[in-house]
GROMACS .gro file of C-alpha atoms in nm:
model
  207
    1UNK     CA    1  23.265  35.540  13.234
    2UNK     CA    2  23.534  35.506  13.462
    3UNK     CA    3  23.603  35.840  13.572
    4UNK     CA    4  23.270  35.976  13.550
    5UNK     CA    5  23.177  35.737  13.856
    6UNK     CA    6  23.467  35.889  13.989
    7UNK     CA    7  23.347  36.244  13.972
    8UNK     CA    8  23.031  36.139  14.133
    9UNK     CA    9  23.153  36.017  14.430
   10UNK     CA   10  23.354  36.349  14.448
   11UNK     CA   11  23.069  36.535  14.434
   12UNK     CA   12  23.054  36.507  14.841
   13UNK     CA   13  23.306  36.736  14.897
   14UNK     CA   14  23.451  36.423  15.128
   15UNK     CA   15  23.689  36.322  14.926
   16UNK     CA   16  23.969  36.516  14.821
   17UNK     CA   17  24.132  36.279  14.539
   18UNK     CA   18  24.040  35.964  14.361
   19UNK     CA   19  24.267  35.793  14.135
   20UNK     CA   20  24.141  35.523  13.897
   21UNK     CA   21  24.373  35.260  13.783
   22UNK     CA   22  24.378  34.923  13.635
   23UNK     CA   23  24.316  34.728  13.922
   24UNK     CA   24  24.014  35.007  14.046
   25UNK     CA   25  23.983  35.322  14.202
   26UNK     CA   26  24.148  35.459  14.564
   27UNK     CA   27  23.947  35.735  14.773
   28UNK     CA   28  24.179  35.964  14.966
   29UNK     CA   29  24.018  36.182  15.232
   30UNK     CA   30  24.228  36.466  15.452
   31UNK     CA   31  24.426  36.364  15.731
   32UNK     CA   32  24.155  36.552  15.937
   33UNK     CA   33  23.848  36.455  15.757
   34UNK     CA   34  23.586  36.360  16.040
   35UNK     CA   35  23.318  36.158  15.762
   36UNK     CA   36  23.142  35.932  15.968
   37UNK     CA   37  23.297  35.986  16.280
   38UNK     CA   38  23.632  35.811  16.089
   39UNK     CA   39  23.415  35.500  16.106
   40UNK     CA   40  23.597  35.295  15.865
   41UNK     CA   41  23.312  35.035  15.801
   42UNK     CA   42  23.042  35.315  15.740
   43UNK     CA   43  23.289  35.520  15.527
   44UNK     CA   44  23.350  35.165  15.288
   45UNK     CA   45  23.005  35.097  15.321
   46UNK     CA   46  22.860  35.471  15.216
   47UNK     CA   47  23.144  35.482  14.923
   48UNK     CA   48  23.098  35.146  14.803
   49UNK     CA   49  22.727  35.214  14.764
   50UNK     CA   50  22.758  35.534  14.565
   51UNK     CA   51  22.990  35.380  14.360
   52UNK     CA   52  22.805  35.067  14.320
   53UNK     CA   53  22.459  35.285  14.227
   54UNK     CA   54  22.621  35.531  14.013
   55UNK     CA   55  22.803  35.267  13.782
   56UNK     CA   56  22.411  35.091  13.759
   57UNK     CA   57  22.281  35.442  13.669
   58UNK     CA   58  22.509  35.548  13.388
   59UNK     CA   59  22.580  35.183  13.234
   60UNK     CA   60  22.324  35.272  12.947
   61UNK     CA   61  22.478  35.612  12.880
   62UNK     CA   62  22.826  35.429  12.830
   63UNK     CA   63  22.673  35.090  12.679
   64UNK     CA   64  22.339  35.191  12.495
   65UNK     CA   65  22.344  34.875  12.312
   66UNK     CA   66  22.425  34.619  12.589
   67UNK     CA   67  22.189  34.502  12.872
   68UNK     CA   68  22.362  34.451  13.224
   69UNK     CA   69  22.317  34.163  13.275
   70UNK     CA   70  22.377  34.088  13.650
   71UNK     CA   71  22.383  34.358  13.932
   72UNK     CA   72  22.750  34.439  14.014
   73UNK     CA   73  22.905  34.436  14.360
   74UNK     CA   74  23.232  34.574  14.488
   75UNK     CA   75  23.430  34.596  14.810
   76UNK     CA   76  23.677  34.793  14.984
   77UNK     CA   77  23.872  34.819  15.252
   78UNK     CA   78  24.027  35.130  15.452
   79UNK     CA   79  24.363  35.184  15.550
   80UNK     CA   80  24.486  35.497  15.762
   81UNK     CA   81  24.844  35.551  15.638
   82UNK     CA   82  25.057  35.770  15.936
   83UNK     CA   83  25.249  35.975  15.700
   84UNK     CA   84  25.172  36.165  15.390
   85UNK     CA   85  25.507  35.989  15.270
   86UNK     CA   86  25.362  35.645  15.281
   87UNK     CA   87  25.054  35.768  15.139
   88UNK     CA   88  25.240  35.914  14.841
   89UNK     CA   89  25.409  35.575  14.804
   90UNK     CA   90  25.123  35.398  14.769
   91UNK     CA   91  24.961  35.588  14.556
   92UNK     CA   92  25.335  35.639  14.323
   93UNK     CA   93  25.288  35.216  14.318
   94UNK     CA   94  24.909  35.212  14.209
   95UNK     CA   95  25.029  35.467  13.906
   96UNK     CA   96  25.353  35.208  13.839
   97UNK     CA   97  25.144  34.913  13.839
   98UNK     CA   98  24.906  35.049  13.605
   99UNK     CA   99  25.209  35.124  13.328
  100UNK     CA  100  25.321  34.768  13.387
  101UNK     CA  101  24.974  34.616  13.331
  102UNK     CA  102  24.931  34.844  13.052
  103UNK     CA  103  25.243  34.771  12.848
  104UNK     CA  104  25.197  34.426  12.904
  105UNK     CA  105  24.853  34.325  12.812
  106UNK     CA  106  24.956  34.585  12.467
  107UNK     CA  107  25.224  34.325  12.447
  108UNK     CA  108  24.993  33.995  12.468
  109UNK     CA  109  24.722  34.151  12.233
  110UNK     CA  110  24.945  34.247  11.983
  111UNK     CA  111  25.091  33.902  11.981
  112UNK     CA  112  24.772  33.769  11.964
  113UNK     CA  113  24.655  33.970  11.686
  114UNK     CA  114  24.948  33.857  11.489
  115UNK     CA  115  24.841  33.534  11.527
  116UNK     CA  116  25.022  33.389  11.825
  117UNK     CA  117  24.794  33.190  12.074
  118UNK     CA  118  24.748  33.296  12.432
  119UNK     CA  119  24.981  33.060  12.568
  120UNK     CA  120  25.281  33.132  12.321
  121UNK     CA  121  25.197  33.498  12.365
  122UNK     CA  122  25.242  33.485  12.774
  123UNK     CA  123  25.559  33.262  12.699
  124UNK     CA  124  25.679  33.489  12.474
  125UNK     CA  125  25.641  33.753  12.732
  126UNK     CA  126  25.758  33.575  13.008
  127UNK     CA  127  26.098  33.711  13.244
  128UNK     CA  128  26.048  34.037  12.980
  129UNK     CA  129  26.154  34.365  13.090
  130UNK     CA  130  26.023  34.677  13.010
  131UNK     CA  131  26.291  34.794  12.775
  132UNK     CA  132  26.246  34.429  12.582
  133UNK     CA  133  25.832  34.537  12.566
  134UNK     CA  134  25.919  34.837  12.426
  135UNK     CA  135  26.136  34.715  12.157
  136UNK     CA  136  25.869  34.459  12.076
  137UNK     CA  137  25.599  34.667  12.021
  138UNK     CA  138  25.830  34.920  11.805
  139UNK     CA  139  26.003  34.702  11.586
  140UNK     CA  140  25.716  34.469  11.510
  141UNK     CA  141  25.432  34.656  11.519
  142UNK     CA  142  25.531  34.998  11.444
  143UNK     CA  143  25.420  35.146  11.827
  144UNK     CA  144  25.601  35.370  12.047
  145UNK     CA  145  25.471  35.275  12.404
  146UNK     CA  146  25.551  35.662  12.511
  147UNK     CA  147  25.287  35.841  12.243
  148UNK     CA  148  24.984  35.551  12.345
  149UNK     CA  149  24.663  35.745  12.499
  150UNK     CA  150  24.809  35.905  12.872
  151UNK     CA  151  24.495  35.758  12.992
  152UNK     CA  152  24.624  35.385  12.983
  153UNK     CA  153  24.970  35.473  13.100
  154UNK     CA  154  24.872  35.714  13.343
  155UNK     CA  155  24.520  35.649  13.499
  156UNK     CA  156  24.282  35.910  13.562
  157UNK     CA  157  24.323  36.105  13.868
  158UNK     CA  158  24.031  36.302  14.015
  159UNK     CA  159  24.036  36.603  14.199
  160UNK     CA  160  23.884  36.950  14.281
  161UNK     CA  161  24.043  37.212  14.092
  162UNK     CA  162  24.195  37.508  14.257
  163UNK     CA  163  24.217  37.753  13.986
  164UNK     CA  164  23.985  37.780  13.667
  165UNK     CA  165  24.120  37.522  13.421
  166UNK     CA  166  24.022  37.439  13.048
  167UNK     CA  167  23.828  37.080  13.059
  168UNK     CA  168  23.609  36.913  12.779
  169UNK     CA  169  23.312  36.652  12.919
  170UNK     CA  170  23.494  36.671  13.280
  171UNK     CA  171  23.847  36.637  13.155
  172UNK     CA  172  24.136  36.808  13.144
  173UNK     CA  173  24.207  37.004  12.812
  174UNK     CA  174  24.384  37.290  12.642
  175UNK     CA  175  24.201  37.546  12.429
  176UNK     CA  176  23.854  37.503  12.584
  177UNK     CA  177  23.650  37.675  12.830
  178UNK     CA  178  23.696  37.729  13.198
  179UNK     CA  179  23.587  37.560  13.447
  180UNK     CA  180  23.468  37.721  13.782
  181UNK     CA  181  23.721  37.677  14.040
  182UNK     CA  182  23.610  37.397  14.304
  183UNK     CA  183  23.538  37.190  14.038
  184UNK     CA  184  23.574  36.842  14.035
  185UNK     CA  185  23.807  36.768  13.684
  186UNK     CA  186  24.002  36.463  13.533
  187UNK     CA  187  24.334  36.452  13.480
  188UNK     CA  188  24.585  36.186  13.343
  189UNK     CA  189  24.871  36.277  13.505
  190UNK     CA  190  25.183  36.178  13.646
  191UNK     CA  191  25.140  36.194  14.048
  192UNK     CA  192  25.473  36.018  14.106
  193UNK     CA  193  25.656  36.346  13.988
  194UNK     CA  194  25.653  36.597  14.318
  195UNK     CA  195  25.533  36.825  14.073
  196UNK     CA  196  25.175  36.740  14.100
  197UNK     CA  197  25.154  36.784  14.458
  198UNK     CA  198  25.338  37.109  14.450
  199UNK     CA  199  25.042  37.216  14.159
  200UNK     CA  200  24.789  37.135  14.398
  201UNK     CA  201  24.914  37.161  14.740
  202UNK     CA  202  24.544  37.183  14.841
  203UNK     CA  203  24.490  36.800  14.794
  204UNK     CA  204  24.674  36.736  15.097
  205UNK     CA  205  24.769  37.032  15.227
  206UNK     CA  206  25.119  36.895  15.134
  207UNK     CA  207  25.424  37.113  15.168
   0.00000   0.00000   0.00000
């Protein structure tokens, strides 16, 4: 459900990437993007409100079986970062943070499916590195943190393709048909890696 909220909003050609992590998603627009006059209240307020209406809408696709209950609510805030470098930084910490978070609540619920409470589980956990949470979930529960779902350890990042690429239900695949360049696709990928940007130097005009 995530990410198909995501390639909603997208669908205004206003936004040129939208990354979806643990803690929510980020909007970046161009540098030069004029929406709203670069009104920063009516550009929160506008996004917040498709977002806010399109995660309504598609609940019963995702969740045929469970009523919402209460009508949700988010906010946002804007921030103009001066440099594409900064930008790039925050967006290489959102992608971090999301791999910590990850590995660590597949920590806790493993402990707590083994019959740990809670409590003794976040104890367990506690002044852990991520070398130590890797050895924990391979020698005592048989997982290798590196071959879990790219989806939890990357995000989903949302863009506009460039080229035709293969994509299955919106999402980034191998073997499958083409997608129309232009449009918008998921990807769980690694944007920290300079890579990406040089792949799609359109995003941001980056060079």
């Amino acid at each position: 459900m995530t990410w198909i909220i995501l390639l909603r909003v997208l669908e205004s050609k206003r936004i040129v990437l939208g990354p979806w992590y643990i803690r929510g998603p980020s909007f970046v627009l161009k540098r030069e993007s004029e929406l709203y006059q670069r009104q920063s209240s009516k550009i929160i307020s506008a996004i917040a409100s498709l977002f806010t209406s399109t995660y309504v809408i598609k609940w019963g696709d995702f969740f045929p079986r469970k009523e919402l209950k209460y009508p949700p609510s988010f906010d946002g805030r804007a921030v103009c970062y001066p440099t594409y470098k900064i930008l790039l930084d925050y967006l290489a910490w959102r992608q971090v943070d999301c791999h910590i978070n990850n590995q660590y609540n597949t920590c806790f619920w493993m402990l707590v499916k083994s019959g740990k409470t809670k409590t003794q589980s976040q104890d367990y956990l506690k002044g852990t590195q991520t070398r130590e949470k890797n050895e924990l979930l391979s020698s005592q529960f048989g997982i290798e943190y590196n071959t879990l779902p790219l989806i939890f350890r990357m995000g989903s990042s949302v863009l506009r393709s460039k080229e035709a690429v293969a994509v299955e239900n919106g999402v980034v695949v191998s073997g499958k048909k083409l997608k129309r360049e232009g449009e918008v696709v998921v990807d769980h990928c690694n944007i920290i890696e300079r890579g990406f940007w040089e792949e799609h130097p359109h995003i941001l005009s980056y060079s």
